[in-house]
Short mmCIF file of C-alpha atoms and ligand atoms in Angstrom, two decimals:
data_model
loop_
_atom_site.label_atom_id
_atom_site.label_comp_id
_atom_site.label_asym_id
_atom_site.label_seq_id
_atom_site.Cartn_x
_atom_site.Cartn_y
_atom_site.Cartn_z
CA MET A 28 98.29 73.02 94.72
CA GLU A 29 100.72 74.30 95.09
CA ALA A 30 101.33 73.35 91.98
CA ASP A 31 98.27 74.95 90.88
CA THR A 32 99.96 77.89 92.90
CA GLN A 33 103.03 77.93 90.70
CA THR A 34 101.20 78.01 87.08
CA ILE A 35 98.99 81.15 87.98
CA LEU A 36 101.78 84.02 89.66
CA SER A 37 103.49 86.20 87.15
CA TRP A 38 106.33 85.91 89.40
CA ARG A 39 107.90 83.59 92.50
CA ILE A 40 109.44 84.40 95.51
CA GLU A 41 111.58 81.22 95.31
CA ASP A 42 112.82 82.48 91.83
CA ILE A 43 114.09 85.74 93.48
CA ASP A 44 118.13 84.92 95.43
CA LEU A 45 117.52 86.44 99.40
CA SER A 46 121.30 85.34 99.43
CA GLN A 47 121.95 88.30 97.46
CA ILE A 48 120.20 90.77 100.32
CA VAL A 49 123.42 93.33 101.18
CA ARG A 50 122.29 92.86 104.78
CA LEU A 51 124.04 95.99 106.23
CA ARG A 52 122.27 98.32 103.83
CA ALA A 53 118.61 96.62 104.69
CA ALA A 54 119.10 96.17 108.49
CA VAL A 55 120.15 99.70 108.92
CA ASN A 56 116.32 100.95 108.31
CA GLU A 57 114.79 99.94 111.11
CA ASP A 58 111.81 101.55 110.17
CA LEU A 59 111.42 100.10 107.28
CA LEU A 60 111.69 97.02 107.89
CA LEU A 61 108.51 97.67 111.02
CA LEU A 62 106.40 98.69 108.07
CA LEU A 63 107.91 96.15 106.17
CA CYS A 64 106.44 93.38 109.27
CA ALA A 65 103.26 95.01 109.56
CA ALA A 66 102.61 94.36 105.94
CA SER A 67 104.18 91.07 105.68
CA PHE A 68 101.47 90.10 108.10
CA ILE A 69 98.43 92.14 106.70
CA GLU A 70 99.23 90.47 103.45
CA SER A 71 99.35 86.89 105.48
CA GLY A 72 96.10 87.43 106.70
CA SER A 73 95.00 87.96 102.90
CA ASP A 74 92.97 84.44 103.32
CA LEU A 75 90.99 84.96 105.76
CA TYR A 76 89.34 88.15 104.13
CA THR A 77 88.95 86.30 101.00
CA SER A 78 86.99 83.77 101.58
CA ASN A 79 84.38 86.99 103.00
CA LEU A 80 84.89 88.37 99.68
CA SER A 81 84.37 85.40 97.26
CA ALA A 82 81.13 84.61 99.15
CA PHE A 83 79.67 88.16 98.20
CA PHE A 84 80.64 87.39 94.35
CA GLU A 85 79.80 83.75 94.37
CA SER A 86 77.00 83.70 92.22
CA ASP A 87 79.75 85.53 89.34
CA PRO A 88 82.27 83.32 88.27
CA GLU A 89 84.36 85.76 86.48
CA VAL A 90 84.25 87.24 89.68
CA PHE A 91 84.34 84.25 91.60
CA GLY A 92 87.25 82.53 89.71
CA TRP A 93 89.66 85.51 89.76
CA LEU A 94 89.62 85.99 93.37
CA ASN A 95 90.56 82.98 94.37
CA GLN A 96 92.69 81.71 91.54
CA HIS A 97 94.67 84.87 91.36
CA TRP A 98 93.98 87.48 93.11
CA GLU A 99 94.04 85.39 97.05
CA ASN A 100 97.28 83.40 95.68
CA GLU A 101 98.98 86.59 94.77
CA GLU A 102 98.06 88.71 98.04
CA LEU A 103 99.34 85.54 100.39
CA GLN A 104 102.77 85.07 97.78
CA HIS A 105 103.29 89.00 98.61
CA GLY A 106 103.25 88.14 102.31
CA ARG A 107 105.24 85.36 102.16
CA ALA A 108 108.16 87.13 100.06
CA LEU A 109 108.43 89.77 102.71
CA LYS A 110 108.25 87.26 105.21
CA ALA A 111 111.37 85.81 103.95
CA TYR A 112 112.97 89.56 103.63
CA ILE A 113 112.30 89.83 106.73
CA ASN A 114 113.50 86.09 108.20
CA ASN A 115 116.47 87.21 106.65
CA VAL A 116 117.45 90.69 107.74
CA TRP A 117 115.99 90.26 111.18
CA PRO A 118 116.69 86.35 111.82
CA ASP A 119 115.82 86.42 115.45
CA PHE A 120 112.44 87.68 115.48
CA ASP A 121 109.94 85.21 116.06
CA TRP A 122 107.84 86.03 112.80
CA GLY A 123 105.54 83.89 113.41
CA LEU A 124 104.35 84.27 117.14
CA GLY A 125 103.96 88.30 115.50
CA PHE A 126 101.44 87.11 112.99
CA LYS A 127 99.32 84.50 115.22
CA ASN A 128 98.67 87.27 118.43
CA PHE A 129 98.34 89.50 115.32
CA LEU A 130 95.52 87.41 113.65
CA ASP A 131 94.08 86.80 116.87
CA GLU A 132 93.33 90.94 116.79
CA TYR A 133 92.46 90.80 113.48
CA SER A 134 90.07 88.67 112.25
CA LYS A 135 87.75 89.67 115.34
CA ILE A 136 87.87 93.17 113.02
CA CYS A 137 87.64 91.01 110.01
CA SER A 138 84.75 89.00 110.83
CA LEU A 139 82.28 92.30 111.23
CA GLU A 140 83.69 93.47 108.03
CA ALA A 141 80.85 95.62 106.60
CA PHE A 142 80.29 95.42 102.82
CA GLU A 143 79.52 98.08 100.48
CA LYS A 144 75.48 97.69 99.66
CA THR A 145 76.16 97.28 95.95
CA TRP A 146 78.98 95.08 93.92
CA ALA A 147 79.53 97.79 91.63
CA LEU A 148 80.31 100.16 95.54
CA GLU A 149 81.88 97.23 97.31
CA MET A 150 84.76 97.44 93.79
CA VAL A 151 85.24 100.95 94.42
CA ALA A 152 85.84 99.71 97.44
CA ARG A 153 88.82 97.84 96.71
CA CYS A 154 89.86 99.90 94.37
CA VAL A 155 90.73 101.92 96.98
CA VAL A 156 92.59 99.52 98.96
CA GLU A 157 95.01 98.31 95.47
CA THR A 158 95.56 102.46 95.34
CA GLY A 159 96.15 102.29 98.38
CA THR A 160 98.41 98.69 98.64
CA ALA A 161 100.16 100.25 94.61
CA THR A 162 101.54 103.64 96.52
CA LEU A 163 102.62 102.13 99.36
CA TYR A 164 104.83 99.46 97.07
CA ARG A 165 106.06 102.31 94.62
CA ALA A 166 107.25 104.41 97.36
CA ILE A 167 109.09 101.77 99.36
CA ASN A 168 110.49 100.34 95.76
CA GLU A 169 111.98 104.01 95.20
CA TYR A 170 113.16 105.33 99.26
CA SER A 171 114.96 101.85 99.36
CA ASP A 172 118.74 101.40 98.46
CA GLU A 173 118.47 97.81 98.74
CA PRO A 174 118.83 95.97 95.66
CA VAL A 175 116.41 92.75 96.93
CA LEU A 176 114.56 94.29 98.06
CA LYS A 177 113.35 96.52 95.04
CA THR A 178 113.12 93.89 92.86
CA ILE A 179 109.94 92.49 95.71
CA THR A 180 108.79 95.63 96.02
CA ASP A 181 108.48 95.85 92.49
CA ASN A 182 106.37 93.03 91.74
CA ILE A 183 104.39 93.25 94.22
CA ARG A 184 103.57 96.66 93.34
CA ASN A 185 103.24 95.23 89.44
CA ASP A 186 100.52 93.25 91.21
CA GLU A 187 99.09 95.35 93.00
CA VAL A 188 98.56 97.92 90.60
CA ARG A 189 96.57 94.82 88.59
CA HIS A 190 94.51 94.42 91.24
CA TYR A 191 93.38 97.85 90.91
CA LYS A 192 92.48 97.45 87.00
CA TYR A 193 90.69 94.20 87.46
CA PHE A 194 89.00 95.61 90.46
CA LEU A 195 87.97 98.87 87.98
CA LYS A 196 86.92 96.63 85.04
CA PHE A 197 84.31 94.85 87.28
CA PHE A 198 82.86 98.09 89.00
CA LYS A 199 82.06 99.28 85.59
CA LYS A 200 80.99 95.93 84.43
CA TYR A 201 78.22 95.87 87.21
CA ASN A 202 77.59 99.80 87.29
CA GLN A 203 76.23 99.65 83.74
CA ILE A 204 73.33 97.60 85.63
CA GLU A 205 73.68 99.30 89.24
CA GLY A 206 74.19 103.13 87.38
CA ASN A 207 74.78 104.40 91.15
CA SER A 208 75.52 108.14 91.06
CA ARG A 209 78.61 109.54 91.18
CA PHE A 210 77.79 110.89 94.86
CA SER A 211 77.07 107.29 95.87
CA VAL A 212 80.83 106.19 94.05
CA LEU A 213 82.49 108.91 95.82
CA SER A 214 80.87 107.91 99.02
CA ALA A 215 82.29 104.29 99.05
CA LEU A 216 85.62 105.99 97.90
CA ILE A 217 85.85 107.87 101.36
CA ARG A 218 84.53 105.41 103.75
CA ARG A 219 87.19 102.96 102.71
CA ALA A 220 90.18 105.24 102.03
CA MET A 221 89.17 106.73 106.03
CA GLU A 222 88.99 102.82 107.03
CA ILE A 223 92.29 102.35 105.66
CA LYS A 224 94.19 105.24 107.19
CA ASN A 225 92.61 104.57 110.66
CA GLU A 226 92.97 100.19 111.02
CA ASP A 227 94.83 97.56 109.61
CA SER A 228 98.11 99.15 109.92
CA GLU A 229 98.06 100.68 112.77
CA ILE A 230 97.20 96.69 114.80
CA ALA A 231 100.17 95.22 112.60
CA LEU A 232 102.34 97.30 113.88
CA ARG A 233 101.43 97.17 118.05
CA HIS A 234 101.62 93.73 117.20
CA VAL A 235 105.59 93.60 115.24
CA PHE A 236 107.05 96.10 117.75
CA LEU A 237 105.46 93.87 120.94
CA VAL A 238 107.95 91.38 119.56
CA ARG A 239 110.38 92.78 118.20
CA TYR A 240 110.89 95.68 121.75
CA PRO A 241 109.46 93.21 124.26
CA ALA A 242 110.77 95.28 126.59
CA GLN A 243 109.04 98.15 125.86
CA VAL A 244 105.58 96.34 126.19
CA TYR A 245 104.36 98.28 128.97
CA ASN A 246 105.41 101.40 127.63
CA LYS A 247 103.04 103.04 125.43
CA THR A 248 104.51 106.34 124.56
CA TYR A 249 107.15 104.42 122.96
CA MET A 250 105.55 102.50 121.07
CA ARG A 251 102.60 105.68 119.96
CA GLU A 252 105.89 107.43 118.82
CA LYS A 253 107.42 104.32 116.99
CA ILE A 254 104.42 103.70 114.94
CA ALA A 255 103.97 107.85 114.17
CA ARG A 256 107.40 107.31 113.20
CA VAL A 257 107.13 104.76 110.72
CA ASN A 258 103.49 106.30 109.07
CA LYS A 259 105.78 109.53 108.96
CA LEU A 260 108.16 107.34 106.68
CA MET A 261 106.02 106.68 104.45
CA ARG A 262 103.77 109.67 104.07
CA THR A 263 106.48 111.45 102.94
CA HIS A 264 107.11 109.21 99.90
CA ILE A 265 104.06 108.04 99.03
CA SER A 266 102.90 110.01 95.25
CA ILE A 267 99.49 111.50 96.18
CA ASP A 268 99.32 112.37 92.72
CA MET A 269 98.75 109.08 91.60
CA CYS A 270 97.13 108.18 95.02
CA VAL A 271 94.42 110.54 94.02
CA LYS A 272 94.46 109.78 90.14
CA MET A 273 93.45 106.19 91.13
CA LEU A 274 91.69 107.14 93.46
CA LEU A 275 88.94 109.38 90.62
CA LYS A 276 88.86 106.38 88.12
CA PRO A 277 85.54 104.98 89.20
CA LEU A 278 83.64 109.11 89.43
CA ASP A 279 84.48 108.43 85.12
CA LEU A 280 84.52 112.30 84.76
CA PRO A 281 84.99 114.12 81.81
CA SER A 282 88.61 114.75 81.87
CA ASN A 283 88.65 118.88 81.94
CA ILE A 284 86.54 118.56 85.24
CA GLN A 285 88.39 115.74 86.49
CA THR A 286 91.81 118.40 85.58
CA VAL A 287 90.16 121.35 87.15
CA LEU A 288 89.48 118.66 90.74
CA GLN A 289 93.62 117.37 90.14
CA TYR A 290 94.81 120.10 92.20
CA PRO A 291 92.38 120.64 95.07
CA LEU A 292 91.79 117.59 95.30
CA VAL A 293 95.80 116.12 96.44
CA LYS A 294 95.37 119.43 98.22
CA ILE A 295 92.39 118.06 99.88
CA ALA A 296 94.41 114.52 100.17
CA ARG A 297 97.51 115.41 101.84
CA HIS A 298 96.04 117.40 104.72
CA ILE A 299 93.99 113.85 105.03
CA PHE A 300 96.21 111.71 104.93
CA PHE A 301 99.84 113.19 105.32
CA ARG A 302 98.60 115.59 108.80
FE1 LIG B 424 99.25 92.84 98.33
FE1 LIG B 425 96.14 93.68 95.62
#
């Protein structure tokens, strides 16, 4: 199993020399590490929802095969890579405990995950998720001045962009058959974008805090303020232009309309995600 995984991954965390981490530079940015650790929890829980997603597309061998052979292994490696980085910078942090607690809560939400009504619309939802991760890792990559983290997040960002392209390709394939209206596609886009904002990262961040700051477990104000600070950190660095461009692609708008819509949509997105 391990040998198979090695042959299909486009990069391997084992090939990155973690001893080159500039620890002082990494450790000084506590908020970024909190965010990375939360991301490591979400990525490491990928197999939980991959099985649901795979089952949804089981009758299409192309999609089913790609999800199981590539996508899931790549997402899990993102989790391993970020975990390895955190372990190096925070050697006393009990990652396993935080992840276990996170999974206990997150698995309940995942098992209830509602898929979109059709295959094409579910692919739209997946495009939204990959847009979120691609823009997040690009932001971290540009924000960080620690060279090993730059390498890791550059690799992850490339994977996420590739995932987006695959899901977009699958969306086009299914939408040719289903012929969903632009309104249906837009509804799916908005629905999933709103969900991203609310759920996963907040649960993950809370479980990072509970292990990192055990003395503050009952201090809800402290937690709330910390979560707000970490969220703000990346909101100010994420490229809204890139985000909107990627989100608009499934709508397949004529280029003149896309150009006209781009500016007001960037403003709307900034208002929704960055308030
Ligand atoms: Fe990922
Ligand atoms: Fe991804």
